Short mmCIF file of C-alpha atoms in Angstrom, two decimals:
data_model
loop_
_atom_site.label_atom_id
_atom_site.label_comp_id
_atom_site.label_asym_id
_atom_site.label_seq_id
_atom_site.Cartn_x
_atom_site.Cartn_y
_atom_site.Cartn_z
CA MET A 555 15.66 -24.74 12.37
CA ASN A 556 17.20 -22.28 14.43
CA TYR A 557 16.84 -18.58 13.32
CA TYR A 558 19.22 -15.52 13.62
CA GLU A 559 17.03 -12.24 14.53
CA LEU A 560 19.05 -9.11 13.69
CA LEU A 561 17.64 -5.93 15.40
CA PHE A 562 18.46 -3.03 13.22
CA THR A 563 18.50 0.69 14.59
CA THR A 564 17.89 3.09 11.86
CA ILE A 565 17.84 6.81 13.17
CA PRO A 566 17.19 9.02 11.53
CA ALA A 567 17.12 7.03 8.53
CA GLU A 568 14.04 7.69 6.20
CA GLU A 569 11.83 4.69 5.08
CA TYR A 570 13.18 4.09 1.78
CA GLN A 571 16.69 3.67 3.31
CA GLN A 572 15.77 1.15 5.62
CA ASP A 573 14.19 -0.51 2.46
CA LEU A 574 17.47 -0.61 0.72
CA LEU A 575 18.88 -2.42 3.60
CA ILE A 576 15.65 -5.01 3.91
CA ASN A 577 16.35 -5.38 -0.01
CA ALA A 578 20.24 -5.75 0.47
CA LEU A 579 19.30 -8.61 3.22
CA GLY A 580 16.94 -10.25 1.02
CA GLU A 581 19.61 -11.34 -1.35
CA ILE A 582 21.75 -12.86 1.19
CA GLY A 583 18.76 -15.45 2.61
CA PHE A 584 17.52 -13.05 5.02
CA ASP A 585 13.62 -14.12 4.61
CA THR A 586 11.05 -12.63 7.22
CA PHE A 587 11.64 -8.90 8.45
CA GLU A 588 9.29 -6.97 10.76
CA GLU A 589 9.08 -3.11 11.23
CA VAL A 590 9.43 -2.01 14.72
CA ASP A 591 9.80 1.66 16.03
CA PHE A 592 13.30 3.08 14.73
CA GLY A 593 14.07 0.11 12.69
CA PHE A 594 13.30 -3.28 11.85
CA LYS A 595 13.91 -7.09 12.57
CA ALA A 596 15.51 -9.18 9.98
CA TYR A 597 15.23 -13.32 10.23
CA ILE A 598 17.87 -15.70 8.54
CA PRO A 599 18.13 -19.62 9.37
CA THR A 600 21.38 -20.09 11.07
CA ALA A 601 22.49 -22.24 8.74
CA ASP A 602 22.43 -19.75 6.07
CA PHE A 603 24.26 -16.87 8.10
CA ASP A 604 27.47 -15.31 6.82
CA GLN A 605 28.93 -12.53 8.59
CA GLU A 606 31.28 -11.65 5.66
CA LYS A 607 28.43 -11.39 3.13
CA LEU A 608 26.40 -9.64 5.94
CA ASP A 609 29.45 -7.00 6.23
CA GLU A 610 29.87 -6.68 2.57
CA GLN A 611 25.91 -6.02 1.56
CA VAL A 612 25.57 -3.23 4.20
CA ALA A 613 29.16 -1.65 3.94
CA MET A 614 27.74 0.63 0.84
CA TYR A 615 24.99 2.04 3.58
CA LYS A 616 27.12 3.09 5.78
CA ASP A 617 28.03 6.48 4.13
CA MET A 618 24.26 6.87 3.29
CA PHE A 619 22.95 7.07 6.78
CA SER A 620 23.68 5.63 10.56
CA PHE A 621 22.68 2.22 11.50
CA SER A 622 23.33 -0.18 13.70
CA TYR A 623 22.50 -3.67 14.53
CA GLU A 624 22.12 -6.65 17.22
CA ILE A 625 22.07 -10.41 16.86
CA THR A 626 19.87 -12.96 19.10
CA LEU A 627 19.40 -16.48 18.52
CA ILE A 628 15.83 -17.80 18.27
CA PRO A 629 15.62 -21.35 18.82
CA GLN A 630 13.03 -23.29 16.77
CA LYS A 631 10.85 -23.89 19.71
CA ASN A 632 10.53 -20.02 20.04
CA TRP A 633 9.70 -19.15 16.76
CA ASN A 634 6.17 -19.73 16.46
CA GLU A 635 5.58 -17.47 19.78
CA VAL A 636 7.49 -14.70 18.49
CA TRP A 637 5.87 -14.75 14.97
CA GLU A 638 2.35 -15.02 16.39
CA SER A 639 2.87 -12.34 18.73
CA ASN A 640 3.66 -10.00 15.78
CA PHE A 641 1.15 -11.22 13.28
CA GLU A 642 -1.66 -9.07 12.36
CA PRO A 643 -4.46 -9.50 10.05
CA ILE A 644 -4.71 -7.33 7.02
CA ALA A 645 -7.26 -6.26 4.45
CA ILE A 646 -6.29 -5.60 0.74
CA GLY A 647 -8.61 -2.85 -0.16
CA ASP A 648 -11.99 -4.24 0.15
CA ARG A 649 -11.78 -7.55 -1.19
CA ILE A 650 -8.86 -9.67 0.63
CA PHE A 651 -8.39 -10.15 4.38
CA VAL A 652 -5.66 -11.98 5.14
CA ARG A 653 -4.85 -13.73 8.59
CA ALA A 654 -3.75 -16.07 10.66
CA THR A 655 -5.27 -19.53 12.08
CA PHE A 656 -5.70 -17.69 15.35
CA HIS A 657 -7.69 -14.64 14.44
CA HIS A 658 -11.28 -14.30 13.44
CA PRO A 659 -12.69 -14.36 10.49
CA ARG A 660 -14.18 -11.56 8.58
CA PRO A 661 -17.00 -12.38 6.13
CA GLU A 662 -17.99 -9.20 4.91
CA PHE A 663 -14.86 -9.58 2.65
CA PRO A 664 -15.05 -11.32 -0.57
CA TYR A 665 -12.10 -13.20 -0.39
CA GLU A 666 -10.19 -14.56 3.00
CA ILE A 667 -6.77 -16.48 2.95
CA VAL A 668 -5.68 -17.96 6.10
CA ILE A 669 -1.87 -18.24 6.74
CA ASP A 670 -0.26 -19.80 9.51
CA PRO A 671 2.54 -17.78 10.54
CA LYS A 672 5.99 -19.99 10.48
CA MET A 673 8.95 -18.81 9.22
CA ALA A 674 8.16 -18.82 5.50
CA PHE A 675 8.18 -15.46 3.95
CA GLY A 676 4.77 -13.72 2.13
CA THR A 677 2.17 -12.77 4.43
CA GLY A 678 0.62 -10.12 2.77
CA HIS A 679 2.22 -7.49 5.20
CA HIS A 680 5.25 -6.49 2.80
CA GLN A 681 4.35 -4.14 -0.19
CA THR A 682 5.41 -6.16 -2.98
CA THR A 683 3.16 -9.05 -1.73
CA SER A 684 0.18 -6.78 -0.94
CA MET A 685 0.80 -5.20 -4.84
CA MET A 686 1.17 -8.74 -6.46
CA LEU A 687 -2.53 -9.34 -4.51
CA GLU A 688 -3.65 -6.06 -6.23
CA TRP A 689 -2.61 -7.16 -9.75
CA ILE A 690 -4.03 -10.88 -9.28
CA LEU A 691 -7.44 -9.41 -8.65
CA GLU A 692 -7.24 -7.27 -11.89
CA THR A 693 -6.53 -10.74 -13.57
CA ASP A 694 -8.41 -13.49 -15.21
CA PHE A 695 -7.48 -16.32 -13.69
CA ALA A 696 -10.45 -18.64 -14.65
CA GLY A 697 -8.92 -21.84 -15.87
CA LYS A 698 -5.68 -20.63 -16.40
CA LYS A 699 -2.64 -22.76 -15.83
CA VAL A 700 -0.54 -20.64 -13.27
CA LEU A 701 3.36 -20.98 -12.07
CA ASP A 702 4.40 -19.21 -8.79
CA MET A 703 8.04 -18.71 -8.13
CA GLY A 704 9.46 -17.84 -4.72
CA CYS A 705 5.65 -18.69 -3.38
CA GLY A 706 6.80 -18.31 0.56
CA THR A 707 3.82 -18.96 2.47
CA GLY A 708 1.81 -20.19 -1.05
CA ILE A 709 -0.46 -16.33 -0.61
CA LEU A 710 -0.57 -15.77 -3.99
CA ALA A 711 -1.16 -19.37 -5.35
CA ILE A 712 -3.97 -19.81 -2.95
CA MET A 713 -5.37 -16.31 -4.15
CA ALA A 714 -4.98 -17.59 -7.92
CA ALA A 715 -7.12 -20.84 -6.97
CA LYS A 716 -9.78 -18.84 -5.29
CA LEU A 717 -10.32 -16.96 -8.30
CA GLY A 718 -10.45 -20.27 -10.40
CA ALA A 719 -6.97 -21.12 -11.63
CA GLY A 720 -6.70 -24.42 -13.16
CA GLU A 721 -3.45 -26.23 -12.21
CA ILE A 722 -1.27 -24.22 -10.19
CA THR A 723 2.52 -25.03 -9.78
CA ALA A 724 4.49 -22.95 -6.73
CA ILE A 725 7.83 -23.34 -6.18
CA ASP A 726 10.45 -22.29 -3.54
CA TYR A 727 13.91 -23.03 -2.53
CA ASP A 728 13.08 -23.04 1.15
CA PRO A 729 11.91 -26.19 2.66
CA VAL A 730 9.80 -24.47 4.98
CA CYS A 731 8.25 -22.65 2.22
CA PHE A 732 7.69 -25.80 0.75
CA ASP A 733 5.94 -27.00 3.69
CA SER A 734 4.18 -23.86 4.47
CA THR A 735 2.62 -23.68 0.69
CA ILE A 736 1.36 -27.25 1.46
CA GLU A 737 -0.36 -26.49 4.83
CA ASN A 738 -1.70 -22.95 3.85
CA ALA A 739 -3.41 -24.48 0.75
CA LYS A 740 -5.27 -27.11 3.11
CA PHE A 741 -6.19 -24.40 5.29
CA ASN A 742 -8.09 -22.53 2.58
CA GLY A 743 -9.46 -25.57 1.27
CA VAL A 744 -7.13 -25.62 -2.28
CA ASN A 745 -6.46 -28.52 -3.40
CA ASN A 746 -5.13 -27.80 -7.09
CA ILE A 747 -1.35 -26.63 -6.01
CA ILE A 748 1.52 -28.65 -6.80
CA ALA A 749 4.27 -27.73 -4.55
CA LEU A 750 7.92 -28.06 -5.75
CA CYS A 751 11.19 -27.41 -3.54
CA GLY A 752 13.72 -25.87 -5.68
CA SER A 753 14.77 -23.15 -8.20
CA LYS A 754 14.45 -22.24 -11.93
CA GLU A 755 16.00 -26.17 -12.40
CA VAL A 756 12.93 -27.63 -10.91
CA ILE A 757 10.25 -25.44 -13.41
CA PRO A 758 8.22 -28.33 -15.32
CA ASP A 759 8.72 -28.31 -19.14
CA GLU A 760 5.41 -27.42 -19.54
CA GLN A 761 3.49 -23.80 -20.71
CA PHE A 762 1.91 -21.27 -18.35
CA ASP A 763 -1.02 -19.09 -18.99
CA ILE A 764 0.31 -16.95 -15.87
CA ILE A 765 3.48 -16.48 -14.35
CA LEU A 766 3.93 -14.50 -10.36
CA ALA A 767 7.64 -14.06 -9.31
CA ASN A 768 7.90 -12.00 -6.19
CA ILE A 769 11.45 -12.68 -5.53
CA ASN A 770 14.07 -10.21 -5.86
CA ARG A 771 16.07 -8.53 -8.88
CA ASN A 772 19.25 -10.96 -8.89
CA ILE A 773 17.30 -13.81 -9.03
CA LEU A 774 14.71 -12.64 -11.44
CA LEU A 775 17.36 -11.67 -13.58
CA ASP A 776 18.89 -15.02 -13.16
CA GLN A 777 15.59 -16.98 -13.97
CA MET A 778 14.28 -14.64 -16.84
CA GLU A 779 15.58 -16.87 -19.76
CA ARG A 780 13.28 -19.98 -18.14
CA TYR A 781 10.12 -17.77 -17.39
CA GLY A 782 10.33 -16.80 -21.38
CA GLU A 783 10.36 -20.49 -22.16
CA VAL A 784 7.58 -21.51 -20.23
CA LEU A 785 5.01 -18.64 -20.77
CA LYS A 786 2.64 -19.10 -23.47
CA PRO A 787 2.68 -16.90 -26.41
CA GLY A 788 0.11 -13.85 -24.96
CA GLY A 789 0.63 -15.09 -21.51
CA GLU A 790 1.14 -12.77 -18.56
CA ILE A 791 3.94 -12.49 -16.07
CA TYR A 792 4.04 -10.34 -12.95
CA PHE A 793 7.54 -9.45 -11.41
CA SER A 794 7.94 -7.91 -7.97
CA GLY A 795 10.56 -8.14 -5.01
CA PHE A 796 12.74 -4.74 -6.52
CA TYR A 797 12.69 -1.06 -6.56
CA GLU A 798 11.74 1.26 -9.21
CA THR A 799 15.31 3.08 -9.20
CA PRO A 800 17.34 1.65 -10.48
CA ASP A 801 15.91 -1.77 -10.88
CA LEU A 802 12.83 -1.85 -13.16
CA ASP A 803 14.65 -0.46 -16.22
CA ILE A 804 17.26 -3.13 -15.61
CA ILE A 805 14.12 -5.95 -15.30
CA ILE A 806 12.52 -4.24 -18.79
CA ALA A 807 15.98 -4.80 -20.55
CA GLU A 808 16.49 -8.49 -19.42
CA ALA A 809 12.86 -9.18 -20.30
CA ALA A 810 12.89 -7.93 -23.31
CA LYS A 811 15.88 -9.96 -24.37
CA HIS A 812 13.45 -12.99 -23.55
CA GLY A 813 10.53 -12.01 -25.48
CA LEU A 814 8.82 -10.38 -22.29
CA LYS A 815 7.28 -7.05 -22.82
CA TYR A 816 6.73 -4.58 -19.97
CA ILE A 817 3.37 -3.43 -20.00
CA SER A 818 2.74 -1.10 -16.68
CA HIS A 819 3.50 -1.09 -13.07
CA LYS A 820 2.38 -0.25 -9.75
CA THR A 821 4.52 1.41 -7.01
CA ASN A 822 4.30 1.33 -3.08
CA LYS A 823 7.13 3.08 -1.13
CA ASP A 824 9.65 2.68 -3.88
CA TRP A 825 9.00 -0.97 -4.40
CA VAL A 826 7.84 -2.07 -7.36
CA ALA A 827 5.09 -4.74 -9.14
CA ALA A 828 5.44 -4.89 -12.78
CA LYS A 829 3.41 -6.51 -15.80
CA PHE A 830 4.71 -8.19 -18.70
CA VAL A 831 3.24 -9.85 -21.68
CA ASN A 832 4.92 -12.81 -24.09
#
């Protein structure tokens, strides 16, 4: 699979304005982002790239701040070299250390997650992923049946497994993410993750104790009814991939229609991760 790299230059945009662009790009198939000086890089499979959709998504921000972008083709054979050169290990507090296969382990952390940096989104670097990991640390997963929607690299499912979750179903529509989740589960010695490729239509007709859904606002709204159907009474669901304003109120209102009650949320640079119960 070949990718396009779009280098966005956003001078003198504030960071939250860059995040608006990133969120808009995520809604049209861009799946990996990297912060650089004076902007960011966004990546999308060439087969998913649509110039007209891109123009429509970014047009609304042209009056808010100045930005420009350049497009470069990244052949598949060069992708790992690009990704590995920019992948740095991260820590979630003093409890989780996320590293690539080529980094040295840090045994002083209670939990370590090893992620092979391919094209899959979800390495822990983005605020939404790190907040979801924080929620996971605060949650009792022992023996619980878990659904991870939009699993990316499988990082959240892997962490749930390390905290004692029972059967875990991890779903992503991207075949690269599907393969990455399986591979990363093996790297971490996790054998209780069932990976599925697809969207809400492949969610099993089962009942889950905990649902993790780090996607984006529009997809969450589209899938909310299905979440309500498969979450056990008293079960917990964690949403992320959207902004505090105006997205959180929209998510809360839609969730309420399907029996999901808002409990609380975390914020990081205007991004939100929120807890609901059934």
